[in-house]
Each structure stands twice: as C-alpha cells, then as structure tokens.
mmCIF file of C-alpha atoms and ligand atoms in Angstrom:
data_model
loop_
_atom_site.group_PDB
_atom_site.id
_atom_site.type_symbol
_atom_site.label_atom_id
_atom_site.label_comp_id
_atom_site.label_asym_id
_atom_site.label_seq_id
_atom_site.Cartn_x
_atom_site.Cartn_y
_atom_site.Cartn_z
ATOM 1 C CA MET A 27 -34.876 -18.713 111.878
ATOM 2 C CA ALA A 28 -31.676 -19.003 109.709
ATOM 3 C CA THR A 29 -32.026 -17.998 106.232
ATOM 4 C CA THR A 30 -30.049 -19.095 103.171
ATOM 5 C CA PRO A 31 -27.206 -16.674 102.615
ATOM 6 C CA ASP A 32 -27.418 -14.706 99.370
ATOM 7 C CA LEU A 33 -24.687 -16.162 97.158
ATOM 8 C CA GLY A 34 -25.384 -13.852 94.286
ATOM 9 C CA LYS A 35 -26.081 -15.080 90.713
ATOM 10 C CA PRO A 36 -26.039 -18.850 90.415
ATOM 11 C CA VAL A 37 -22.918 -20.332 88.557
ATOM 12 C CA GLY A 38 -24.124 -20.676 85.101
ATOM 13 C CA VAL A 39 -23.114 -22.335 81.851
ATOM 14 C CA THR A 40 -19.326 -22.708 81.349
ATOM 15 C CA LEU A 41 -17.779 -21.779 77.959
ATOM 16 C CA ASP A 42 -17.037 -25.469 77.272
ATOM 17 C CA ARG A 43 -20.651 -26.570 77.937
ATOM 18 C CA PHE A 44 -22.067 -23.650 75.785
ATOM 19 C CA ILE A 45 -19.766 -24.526 72.960
ATOM 20 C CA LYS A 46 -21.014 -28.191 73.055
ATOM 21 C CA ARG A 47 -24.635 -26.935 73.103
ATOM 22 C CA ASP A 48 -23.714 -24.550 70.072
ATOM 23 C CA GLN A 49 -22.191 -27.567 68.232
ATOM 24 C CA ASP A 50 -25.343 -29.775 68.884
ATOM 25 C CA SER A 51 -27.400 -27.055 67.077
ATOM 26 C CA PHE A 52 -25.474 -27.705 63.787
ATOM 27 C CA PRO A 53 -26.707 -31.199 62.533
ATOM 28 C CA TYR A 54 -23.438 -32.136 60.773
ATOM 29 C CA ALA A 55 -20.975 -30.690 63.197
ATOM 30 C CA THR A 56 -17.996 -32.843 63.734
ATOM 31 C CA GLY A 57 -16.694 -31.209 67.047
ATOM 32 C CA GLU A 58 -13.553 -29.824 65.321
ATOM 33 C CA LEU A 59 -14.638 -26.218 65.458
ATOM 34 C CA SER A 60 -15.783 -26.618 69.088
ATOM 35 C CA GLN A 61 -12.253 -28.037 69.806
ATOM 36 C CA LEU A 62 -10.728 -24.959 68.192
ATOM 37 C CA LEU A 63 -12.901 -22.589 70.155
ATOM 38 C CA ARG A 64 -11.854 -24.416 73.387
ATOM 39 C CA ASP A 65 -8.198 -24.024 72.414
ATOM 40 C CA ILE A 66 -8.594 -20.333 71.971
ATOM 41 C CA GLY A 67 -10.390 -20.149 75.300
ATOM 42 C CA LEU A 68 -7.491 -22.037 76.986
ATOM 43 C CA ALA A 69 -4.852 -19.897 75.346
ATOM 44 C CA SER A 70 -6.594 -16.793 76.437
ATOM 45 C CA LYS A 71 -6.705 -18.008 80.082
ATOM 46 C CA ILE A 72 -2.899 -18.626 79.958
ATOM 47 C CA LEU A 73 -2.383 -15.227 78.335
ATOM 48 C CA ASN A 74 -4.614 -13.617 80.848
ATOM 49 C CA ARG A 75 -2.290 -14.992 83.630
ATOM 50 C CA GLU A 76 0.802 -13.437 81.938
ATOM 51 C CA ILE A 77 -0.977 -10.199 81.478
ATOM 52 C CA THR A 78 -2.096 -9.960 85.182
ATOM 53 C CA ARG A 79 1.384 -10.565 86.241
ATOM 54 C CA SER A 80 3.307 -8.718 83.592
ATOM 55 C CA GLY A 81 4.472 -5.976 85.870
ATOM 56 C CA LEU A 82 6.035 -8.509 88.219
ATOM 57 C CA LEU A 83 7.540 -10.742 85.608
ATOM 58 C CA ASN A 84 9.510 -8.181 83.524
ATOM 59 C CA LEU A 85 6.990 -8.654 80.644
ATOM 60 C CA GLU A 86 6.305 -4.963 80.175
ATOM 61 C CA GLY A 87 7.827 -2.828 77.677
ATOM 62 C CA ALA A 88 9.389 -3.283 74.096
ATOM 63 C CA PHE A 89 10.624 -6.563 72.909
ATOM 64 C CA GLY A 90 13.440 -5.007 70.724
ATOM 65 C CA ALA A 91 12.147 -6.031 67.257
ATOM 66 C CA GLU A 92 9.526 -4.845 64.622
ATOM 67 C CA ASN A 93 6.652 -6.818 63.170
ATOM 68 C CA VAL A 94 6.226 -7.022 59.373
ATOM 69 C CA GLN A 95 4.371 -3.651 59.568
ATOM 70 C CA GLY A 96 7.307 -1.860 61.067
ATOM 71 C CA GLU A 97 5.578 -1.500 64.393
ATOM 72 C CA ALA A 98 7.574 -2.087 67.467
ATOM 73 C CA GLN A 99 6.687 -5.314 69.088
ATOM 74 C CA GLN A 100 6.047 -5.419 72.785
ATOM 75 C CA LYS A 101 7.110 -8.306 74.892
ATOM 76 C CA LEU A 102 3.592 -9.301 75.514
ATOM 77 C CA ASP A 103 2.848 -9.249 71.695
ATOM 78 C CA VAL A 104 5.426 -11.831 71.284
ATOM 79 C CA VAL A 105 4.241 -13.892 74.333
ATOM 80 C CA ALA A 106 0.664 -13.835 73.118
ATOM 81 C CA ASN A 107 1.607 -14.918 69.656
ATOM 82 C CA ILE A 108 3.680 -17.908 71.058
ATOM 83 C CA ARG A 109 0.695 -18.882 73.546
ATOM 84 C CA PHE A 110 -1.991 -18.847 70.819
ATOM 85 C CA LYS A 111 0.281 -20.651 68.284
ATOM 86 C CA ARG A 112 1.235 -23.230 70.740
ATOM 87 C CA ALA A 113 -2.398 -23.892 71.822
ATOM 88 C CA LEU A 114 -3.618 -24.118 68.179
ATOM 89 C CA THR A 115 -0.758 -26.401 67.350
ATOM 90 C CA ASN A 116 -1.545 -28.702 70.192
ATOM 91 C CA GLY A 117 -5.276 -28.725 69.551
ATOM 92 C CA GLY A 118 -4.686 -29.886 65.938
ATOM 93 C CA GLN A 119 -7.789 -28.239 64.327
ATOM 94 C CA VAL A 120 -5.928 -25.497 62.483
ATOM 95 C CA CYS A 121 -4.287 -26.031 59.076
ATOM 96 C CA ALA A 122 -2.696 -22.479 59.063
ATOM 97 C CA LEU A 123 -2.561 -19.204 60.892
ATOM 98 C CA VAL A 124 -2.190 -15.614 59.874
ATOM 99 C CA SER A 125 -0.936 -13.544 62.853
ATOM 100 C CA GLU A 126 -0.124 -9.755 63.133
ATOM 101 C CA GLU A 127 3.170 -10.648 64.560
ATOM 102 C CA GLU A 128 4.367 -12.919 61.693
ATOM 103 C CA PRO A 129 4.958 -11.833 58.096
ATOM 104 C CA ASP A 130 3.988 -15.093 56.437
ATOM 105 C CA LEU A 131 1.258 -17.743 56.630
ATOM 106 C CA ILE A 132 2.266 -20.334 59.384
ATOM 107 C CA THR A 133 1.327 -23.814 58.329
ATOM 108 C CA ILE A 134 0.259 -25.746 61.411
ATOM 109 C CA ASN A 135 -1.551 -29.004 60.543
ATOM 110 C CA PRO A 136 -2.232 -29.693 56.825
ATOM 111 C CA ASP A 137 -4.815 -32.340 57.801
ATOM 112 C CA ALA A 138 -7.022 -29.863 59.597
ATOM 113 C CA ASN A 139 -10.023 -27.984 58.223
ATOM 114 C CA TYR A 140 -9.847 -24.563 59.699
ATOM 115 C CA LEU A 141 -7.827 -21.366 59.174
ATOM 116 C CA VAL A 142 -7.307 -18.772 61.848
ATOM 117 C CA ALA A 143 -6.363 -15.134 61.360
ATOM 118 C CA MET A 144 -5.553 -13.431 64.658
ATOM 119 C CA ASP A 145 -4.274 -10.312 66.388
ATOM 120 C CA PRO A 146 -2.820 -12.176 69.418
ATOM 121 C CA LEU A 147 -2.613 -8.850 71.494
ATOM 122 C CA ASP A 148 -4.450 -5.693 70.475
ATOM 123 C CA GLY A 149 -3.789 -2.414 72.182
ATOM 124 C CA SER A 150 -0.054 -2.581 72.639
ATOM 125 C CA SER A 151 0.274 1.027 73.632
ATOM 126 C CA ASN A 152 -1.900 0.298 76.728
ATOM 127 C CA ILE A 153 -0.065 -2.814 77.940
ATOM 128 C CA ASP A 154 2.361 -0.891 80.302
ATOM 129 C CA VAL A 155 -0.376 1.391 81.683
ATOM 130 C CA ASN A 156 -2.950 -1.033 82.936
ATOM 131 C CA VAL A 157 -5.501 -0.102 80.352
ATOM 132 C CA SER A 158 -7.599 -2.867 78.802
ATOM 133 C CA ILE A 159 -6.166 -4.817 75.919
ATOM 134 C CA GLY A 160 -7.487 -7.745 73.786
ATOM 135 C CA THR A 161 -7.136 -10.675 71.387
ATOM 136 C CA ILE A 162 -9.115 -10.887 68.187
ATOM 137 C CA PHE A 163 -9.670 -13.953 66.043
ATOM 138 C CA SER A 164 -11.417 -15.041 62.751
ATOM 139 C CA ILE A 165 -11.967 -18.632 61.861
ATOM 140 C CA TYR A 166 -12.420 -19.778 58.196
ATOM 141 C CA ARG A 167 -13.013 -23.251 56.643
ATOM 142 C CA ARG A 168 -10.238 -23.994 54.191
ATOM 143 C CA LYS A 169 -11.179 -24.064 50.502
ATOM 144 C CA SER A 170 -8.306 -26.424 49.434
ATOM 145 C CA LYS A 171 -8.515 -30.086 50.163
ATOM 146 C CA LYS A 172 -7.551 -31.310 53.615
ATOM 147 C CA GLY A 173 -4.054 -32.732 53.471
ATOM 148 C CA SER A 174 -2.870 -30.540 50.698
ATOM 149 C CA GLN A 175 -0.677 -27.490 50.997
ATOM 150 C CA VAL A 176 -2.620 -24.550 52.320
ATOM 151 C CA THR A 177 -2.935 -21.808 49.686
ATOM 152 C CA LYS A 178 -2.925 -18.011 49.875
ATOM 153 C CA GLU A 179 -6.499 -18.352 48.417
ATOM 154 C CA ASP A 180 -7.496 -20.345 51.444
ATOM 155 C CA VAL A 181 -6.725 -17.289 53.561
ATOM 156 C CA LEU A 182 -7.890 -14.541 51.379
ATOM 157 C CA GLN A 183 -11.604 -15.158 51.836
ATOM 158 C CA PRO A 184 -14.045 -12.299 52.441
ATOM 159 C CA GLY A 185 -15.159 -11.745 55.959
ATOM 160 C CA ARG A 186 -18.657 -12.929 55.250
ATOM 161 C CA ASP A 187 -17.307 -16.395 54.852
ATOM 162 C CA GLN A 188 -16.003 -16.474 58.541
ATOM 163 C CA VAL A 189 -17.494 -19.456 60.303
ATOM 164 C CA ALA A 190 -16.747 -18.008 63.737
ATOM 165 C CA ALA A 191 -15.191 -14.976 65.072
ATOM 166 C CA GLY A 192 -14.532 -13.419 68.538
ATOM 167 C CA TYR A 193 -12.377 -11.440 70.897
ATOM 168 C CA VAL A 194 -11.019 -11.661 74.394
ATOM 169 C CA LEU A 195 -10.959 -8.507 76.533
ATOM 170 C CA TYR A 196 -8.430 -8.390 79.287
ATOM 171 C CA GLY A 197 -10.125 -5.625 81.270
ATOM 172 C CA SER A 198 -11.298 -5.020 84.794
ATOM 173 C CA SER A 199 -12.494 -8.553 84.252
ATOM 174 C CA THR A 200 -11.585 -10.835 81.314
ATOM 175 C CA MET A 201 -14.225 -11.587 78.829
ATOM 176 C CA LEU A 202 -14.494 -13.774 75.800
ATOM 177 C CA VAL A 203 -17.067 -12.877 73.237
ATOM 178 C CA TYR A 204 -17.809 -14.999 70.149
ATOM 179 C CA THR A 205 -20.174 -15.950 67.416
ATOM 180 C CA THR A 206 -20.602 -18.831 65.086
ATOM 181 C CA GLY A 207 -23.264 -16.883 63.157
ATOM 182 C CA GLN A 208 -26.078 -17.464 65.404
ATOM 183 C CA GLY A 209 -25.881 -14.409 67.654
ATOM 184 C CA VAL A 210 -23.232 -13.172 69.983
ATOM 185 C CA ASN A 211 -22.492 -14.499 73.484
ATOM 186 C CA GLY A 212 -20.111 -13.071 76.166
ATOM 187 C CA PHE A 213 -18.340 -15.033 78.812
ATOM 188 C CA THR A 214 -16.729 -13.640 81.969
ATOM 189 C CA HIS A 215 -13.683 -15.394 83.444
ATOM 190 C CA GLY A 216 -13.981 -16.399 87.030
ATOM 191 C CA PRO A 217 -10.395 -16.017 88.229
ATOM 192 C CA THR A 218 -10.616 -18.156 91.394
ATOM 193 C CA ILE A 219 -12.243 -21.050 89.311
ATOM 194 C CA GLY A 220 -10.297 -20.589 86.127
ATOM 195 C CA GLU A 221 -13.280 -20.972 83.953
ATOM 196 C CA PHE A 222 -15.293 -18.746 81.600
ATOM 197 C CA PHE A 223 -19.017 -18.462 82.368
ATOM 198 C CA LEU A 224 -21.808 -17.339 80.252
ATOM 199 C CA SER A 225 -22.538 -13.672 81.431
ATOM 200 C CA HIS A 226 -23.797 -11.789 78.613
ATOM 201 C CA PRO A 227 -26.192 -14.118 76.426
ATOM 202 C CA ASN A 228 -27.299 -12.858 73.095
ATOM 203 C CA ILE A 229 -25.821 -9.380 73.151
ATOM 204 C CA LYS A 230 -27.647 -6.820 71.017
ATOM 205 C CA CYS A 231 -26.352 -3.362 69.895
ATOM 206 C CA THR A 232 -28.863 -0.605 70.149
ATOM 207 C CA PRO A 233 -29.404 1.137 66.771
ATOM 208 C CA ASP A 234 -29.098 4.607 68.283
ATOM 209 C CA GLY A 235 -25.826 5.055 70.228
ATOM 210 C CA THR A 236 -24.677 7.713 72.603
ATOM 211 C CA ILE A 237 -21.095 7.370 72.267
ATOM 212 C CA TYR A 238 -18.623 8.289 69.533
ATOM 213 C CA SER A 239 -14.999 7.109 69.573
ATOM 214 C CA ILE A 240 -12.293 8.532 67.308
ATOM 215 C CA ASN A 241 -8.770 9.607 67.966
ATOM 216 C CA ASP A 242 -9.263 13.512 68.264
ATOM 217 C CA GLY A 243 -5.555 14.089 67.818
ATOM 218 C CA TYR A 244 -6.083 13.452 64.098
ATOM 219 C CA TRP A 245 -8.491 16.355 63.791
ATOM 220 C CA ASN A 246 -6.304 18.350 61.646
ATOM 221 C CA GLU A 247 -5.803 15.518 59.233
ATOM 222 C CA MET A 248 -9.396 14.389 58.885
ATOM 223 C CA THR A 249 -11.497 15.234 55.875
ATOM 224 C CA ASP A 250 -13.949 18.119 56.138
ATOM 225 C CA GLU A 251 -16.812 15.605 55.863
ATOM 226 C CA LEU A 252 -15.509 13.514 58.840
ATOM 227 C CA ARG A 253 -15.083 16.614 60.861
ATOM 228 C CA SER A 254 -18.661 17.477 60.143
ATOM 229 C CA PHE A 255 -19.734 14.191 61.428
ATOM 230 C CA VAL A 256 -17.796 14.577 64.532
ATOM 231 C CA GLU A 257 -19.356 18.011 64.970
ATOM 232 C CA TYR A 258 -22.641 16.436 64.486
ATOM 233 C CA CYS A 259 -21.969 13.969 67.272
ATOM 234 C CA ARG A 260 -20.985 16.789 69.541
ATOM 235 C CA SER A 261 -24.240 18.669 68.528
ATOM 236 C CA GLN A 262 -26.295 15.619 69.498
ATOM 237 C CA LYS A 263 -24.483 15.598 72.940
ATOM 238 C CA LEU A 264 -22.874 12.234 72.318
ATOM 239 C CA THR A 265 -20.220 11.172 74.819
ATOM 240 C CA ALA A 266 -16.575 11.017 73.457
ATOM 241 C CA ARG A 267 -14.836 7.822 74.557
ATOM 242 C CA TYR A 268 -11.609 6.537 73.142
ATOM 243 C CA ALA A 269 -9.335 4.067 74.947
ATOM 244 C CA GLY A 270 -6.887 3.438 72.092
ATOM 245 C CA SER A 271 -7.440 -0.452 72.337
ATOM 246 C CA LEU A 272 -9.851 -1.451 69.430
ATOM 247 C CA VAL A 273 -11.255 -4.379 71.374
ATOM 248 C CA THR A 274 -11.981 -2.146 74.429
ATOM 249 C CA ASP A 275 -13.561 0.659 72.202
ATOM 250 C CA VAL A 276 -15.646 -1.736 70.146
ATOM 251 C CA HIS A 277 -16.850 -3.848 73.194
ATOM 252 C CA ARG A 278 -17.846 -0.756 75.096
ATOM 253 C CA ASN A 279 -19.836 0.593 72.155
ATOM 254 C CA LEU A 280 -21.384 -2.754 71.574
ATOM 255 C CA LEU A 281 -22.866 -2.906 75.006
ATOM 256 C CA LYS A 282 -23.753 0.749 75.412
ATOM 257 C CA GLY A 283 -24.450 1.828 71.782
ATOM 258 C CA GLY A 284 -22.099 3.962 69.750
ATOM 259 C CA ILE A 285 -19.769 4.371 66.864
ATOM 260 C CA TYR A 286 -16.049 3.599 66.448
ATOM 261 C CA ILE A 287 -14.164 5.333 63.697
ATOM 262 C CA TYR A 288 -10.556 4.798 62.631
ATOM 263 C CA PRO A 289 -10.365 6.656 59.219
ATOM 264 C CA ALA A 290 -7.890 6.768 56.364
ATOM 265 C CA LEU A 291 -5.427 9.569 57.297
ATOM 266 C CA PRO A 292 -2.362 11.087 55.421
ATOM 267 C CA LYS A 293 -0.089 8.714 57.573
ATOM 268 C CA HIS A 294 -2.406 5.778 57.151
ATOM 269 C CA PRO A 295 -3.802 6.220 53.640
ATOM 270 C CA ASP A 296 -5.688 2.873 53.865
ATOM 271 C CA GLY A 297 -6.533 3.167 57.511
ATOM 272 C CA LYS A 298 -4.421 1.800 60.256
ATOM 273 C CA LEU A 299 -6.399 -1.328 61.297
ATOM 274 C CA ARG A 300 -5.976 -4.707 59.619
ATOM 275 C CA LEU A 301 -8.804 -6.329 57.590
ATOM 276 C CA LEU A 302 -8.030 -9.971 58.237
ATOM 277 C CA TYR A 303 -7.372 -10.047 61.861
ATOM 278 C CA GLU A 304 -9.000 -6.874 63.334
ATOM 279 C CA ALA A 305 -11.824 -5.600 61.218
ATOM 280 C CA ASN A 306 -13.520 -8.785 59.955
ATOM 281 C CA ALA A 307 -13.847 -10.369 63.256
ATOM 282 C CA LEU A 308 -15.440 -7.273 64.810
ATOM 283 C CA ALA A 309 -17.528 -6.760 61.889
ATOM 284 C CA MET A 310 -19.090 -10.100 62.067
ATOM 285 C CA ILE A 311 -19.638 -9.746 65.908
ATOM 286 C CA VAL A 312 -21.210 -6.293 65.474
ATOM 287 C CA GLU A 313 -23.456 -7.306 62.554
ATOM 288 C CA GLN A 314 -24.559 -10.393 64.492
ATOM 289 C CA THR A 315 -25.752 -8.010 67.269
ATOM 290 C CA GLY A 316 -27.672 -5.877 64.755
ATOM 291 C CA GLY A 317 -24.986 -3.145 64.137
ATOM 292 C CA LYS A 318 -23.063 -2.331 61.083
ATOM 293 C CA ALA A 319 -19.414 -2.138 59.850
ATOM 294 C CA SER A 320 -18.059 -0.326 56.805
ATOM 295 C CA ASP A 321 -14.846 0.861 55.272
ATOM 296 C CA GLY A 322 -16.640 3.960 54.387
ATOM 297 C CA LYS A 323 -17.547 2.752 50.950
ATOM 298 C CA GLN A 324 -18.634 -0.909 51.369
ATOM 299 C CA ARG A 325 -19.572 -3.325 54.061
ATOM 300 C CA ILE A 326 -16.310 -4.695 55.673
ATOM 301 C CA LEU A 327 -17.444 -8.314 55.290
ATOM 302 C CA ASP A 328 -17.753 -7.941 51.659
ATOM 303 C CA ILE A 329 -14.174 -6.782 50.968
ATOM 304 C CA LEU A 330 -12.166 -9.450 49.009
ATOM 305 C CA PRO A 331 -8.637 -9.270 50.720
ATOM 306 C CA LYS A 332 -5.537 -9.190 48.548
ATOM 307 C CA GLU A 333 -2.895 -9.284 51.193
ATOM 308 C CA PHE A 334 -2.562 -10.880 54.609
ATOM 309 C CA HIS A 335 -1.768 -7.678 56.440
ATOM 310 C CA GLN A 336 -4.081 -5.319 54.267
ATOM 311 C CA ARG A 337 -5.371 -2.364 56.204
ATOM 312 C CA THR A 338 -8.794 -0.785 56.056
ATOM 313 C CA PRO A 339 -10.611 2.313 57.439
ATOM 314 C CA LEU A 340 -13.259 1.226 59.917
ATOM 315 C CA PHE A 341 -16.658 2.726 60.755
ATOM 316 C CA ILE A 342 -18.404 0.392 63.053
ATOM 317 C CA GLY A 343 -21.059 0.237 65.669
ATOM 318 C CA SER A 344 -24.855 1.125 66.149
ATOM 319 C CA ALA A 345 -26.608 0.872 62.864
ATOM 320 C CA ASN A 346 -28.246 4.339 62.724
ATOM 321 C CA LEU A 347 -24.972 6.093 63.753
ATOM 322 C CA VAL A 348 -22.945 4.224 61.027
ATOM 323 C CA ASP A 349 -25.622 4.955 58.495
ATOM 324 C CA LYS A 350 -25.642 8.629 59.441
ATOM 325 C CA CYS A 351 -21.760 8.785 59.259
ATOM 326 C CA LEU A 352 -21.721 7.135 55.874
ATOM 327 C CA GLU A 353 -24.382 9.487 54.585
ATOM 328 C CA MET A 354 -22.209 12.574 55.761
ATOM 329 C CA ILE A 355 -18.943 11.361 54.485
ATOM 330 C CA SER A 356 -19.922 9.983 51.098
HETATM 331 P P1 AHG B 1 -2.177 -3.309 67.935
HETATM 332 O O1 AHG B 1 -1.667 -3.094 69.385
HETATM 333 O O2 AHG B 1 -2.591 -4.631 67.667
HETATM 334 O O3 AHG B 1 -1.105 -2.899 66.937
HETATM 335 O O4 AHG B 1 -3.419 -2.369 67.559
HETATM 336 C C1 AHG B 1 -3.481 -1.056 67.981
HETATM 337 C C2 AHG B 1 -4.622 -0.366 67.278
HETATM 338 C C3 AHG B 1 -5.939 -0.565 67.953
HETATM 339 O O5 AHG B 1 -6.006 -1.364 69.104
HETATM 340 C C4 AHG B 1 -6.327 0.895 68.235
HETATM 341 O O6 AHG B 1 -7.664 1.179 68.234
HETATM 342 C C5 AHG B 1 -5.390 1.652 67.428
HETATM 343 O O7 AHG B 1 -4.342 0.933 67.163
HETATM 344 C C6 AHG B 1 -5.124 3.061 68.093
HETATM 345 O O8 AHG B 1 -4.405 3.728 67.191
HETATM 346 P P2 AHG B 1 -4.167 5.391 67.412
HETATM 347 O O9 AHG B 1 -3.069 5.407 68.541
HETATM 348 O O10 AHG B 1 -3.522 5.773 66.175
HETATM 349 O O11 AHG B 1 -5.435 5.974 67.821
HETATM 350 MN MN1 MN B 2 -4.559 -4.497 67.068
HETATM 351 MN MN1 MN B 3 -1.699 -6.544 68.105
#
C-alpha cells in the first residue's frame, strides 16, 4: 500500500504572521512597529542575496574609504548600509537612524515614531572568507514629539528602553532572531521560498555554558584578573570558540551555552564593540533568554550613552558564567 512520503517538518509560521500575532498581544499596538520589523526582514533578505553572490559580483574586498571610527569599509558594509536605509525609508516607520557606517544621525521621516540604531554588517573581516556575518538592530520609541526635529536625546537612551532588538545571521543558513520584550524567537530563511519561518521558538540560554569565546591573540594585553578567568575556563574544560563575528559568536553561545568576552585593551581602552548598535541589542536578546550582559562594572542595558558611536567592553552569555567572570575580574 502506498504511504505518504515523509516531507519533514511541516511548513510553519512565517515571520510576517508571527509579527502580526506578536502585535495582537499588545492591546494598543498600531502596527507601526510590525511594519518596521517587516522592513528589516525584507532588507535582510535582499542583503542575504547580495552576500551569497558577493564572490560572483565583485562585491568582496575593501570599498576604499573609512567609516567614522577610522575602520576600512568593505564593499558589503556599504551595500548593507544602503539596503537597510532604503528599506527603512520606504517603510516610513523610522524617524531617524544611527548606523555604524555613517558619522551622524540620519533623519528619515520626522512623522514616524521609531528610531533605529544598527550595525548593517557585522564581522567585516569574515566577508571574504565565507565565514558567517550578521546585521544587528535596536529599535527605540522617540522621546520628542512626532513631526518635530529628532534630537540627540531621542537617540541616547539606555538599552533597557529598547522596544525591540534583534540580529540577522548570514551563516550556513540565514536566520533572523528578535525580541519585543516577550522572549526571543528565531526564524530561518527558506531560500527557495524567500520567506523566514519560525524555527527556534522561545530561545533559552542555559545558565551554565560549556563555551568561552575571547580573542586569545590579546592574551599579553589582558589584565591578570581576566587571564585568571580564561585559565578557570580551561580548568573547567570549557571549549574555546571564536569566529571573530560578534553575531556568530553570541548566537552560538546563546543556543549552546557559553560566554563571549571583548574586554578593554590597551589599543581599545573602552572596548572595541559599540554600545548603541552592537552591545545593546545583543544584551536585550541575551537577557530575554535568561542570560546576562555586562561591561565588567554594570549591566549593559543600564548604561546611559553619551555618544552615537560609543564603545564598551562586553561580557555576555550564560548567567552563571558571566557572574563567575565578573566576580573574578572585579
Ligand atoms: P564590524 O565588522 O561591524 O566592524 O565588527 C567587527 C567586530 C565584531 O564582529 C567581532 O566580534 C570583533 O570585531 C572582532 O574583533 P577582533 O578581531 O579584535 O577579535
Ligand atoms: Mn560589528
Ligand atoms: Mn559593521
């Protein structure tokens, strides 16, 4: 007798449908945030297409300019910035944008309610070698009145005021992971269908991790206390993993349990990673899964930013590992 072929897991909830359900759980939601999340989803699909073809389209390598932090921009950094800016402009829900690739605040639609801070493409050093890269985004509600000029104060809000945050990981599959403050959900892109599908509902980060992620090349520049923590990790037989793409490293540790560290170093006295568009979004995601994120002294989400491109040290991941690290370095 013929049997039904095994078609694998049934096609589940699309990102768009999930965003709508999420919206319905907020009684006064207007749909503006939902539209904004959909715009980010769309831009990431377009960027995903460019990334997967970059070796064929002469999109690899340096662009030939530097960003505001004096870092060499890669061509894909510039492409990613354009793609997201365009999608957010066309979507109409963003009053202003802070991007790693632009020195100043970019005003988009003064009549909109939301602000976005974003690292359009994270992990630039991995672009040309086919290692996973990412996009990181933070969404805030503006403080000033709709229609007025967006102010610096609108942007310089502590991470705890984020209304939503997330990242896209362009890896062996492409995933979008986001939160609106009610847990974290991950969506995997189905390349032949061109949709994100819910694949990782309600992600939880185990309190005790088995992975530590730090650039070992900085061993000689680390403080004695930090070196002691790394030695503790080794003594506990934790596994060392470091891709060099923040999104990749944090995503792996989120799913498997672990700690990611980018400390202050002599060449980066305030740390290398940026508070507004790298640390805050990942801190909100990780906290929402039960993990922790600190700059070594305080909770990342409690830092009051002073500058758009402010840097911070970052200790993030499984709660007990982060606590242990903070205890040993303080
Ligand atoms: P970006 O490509 O957006 O400039 O970020 C690169 C960051 C981050 O992704 C990664 O964790 C870190 O740089 C790696 O730095 P090191 O090479 O100093 O370890
Ligand atoms: Mn980055
Ligand atoms: Mn970047």
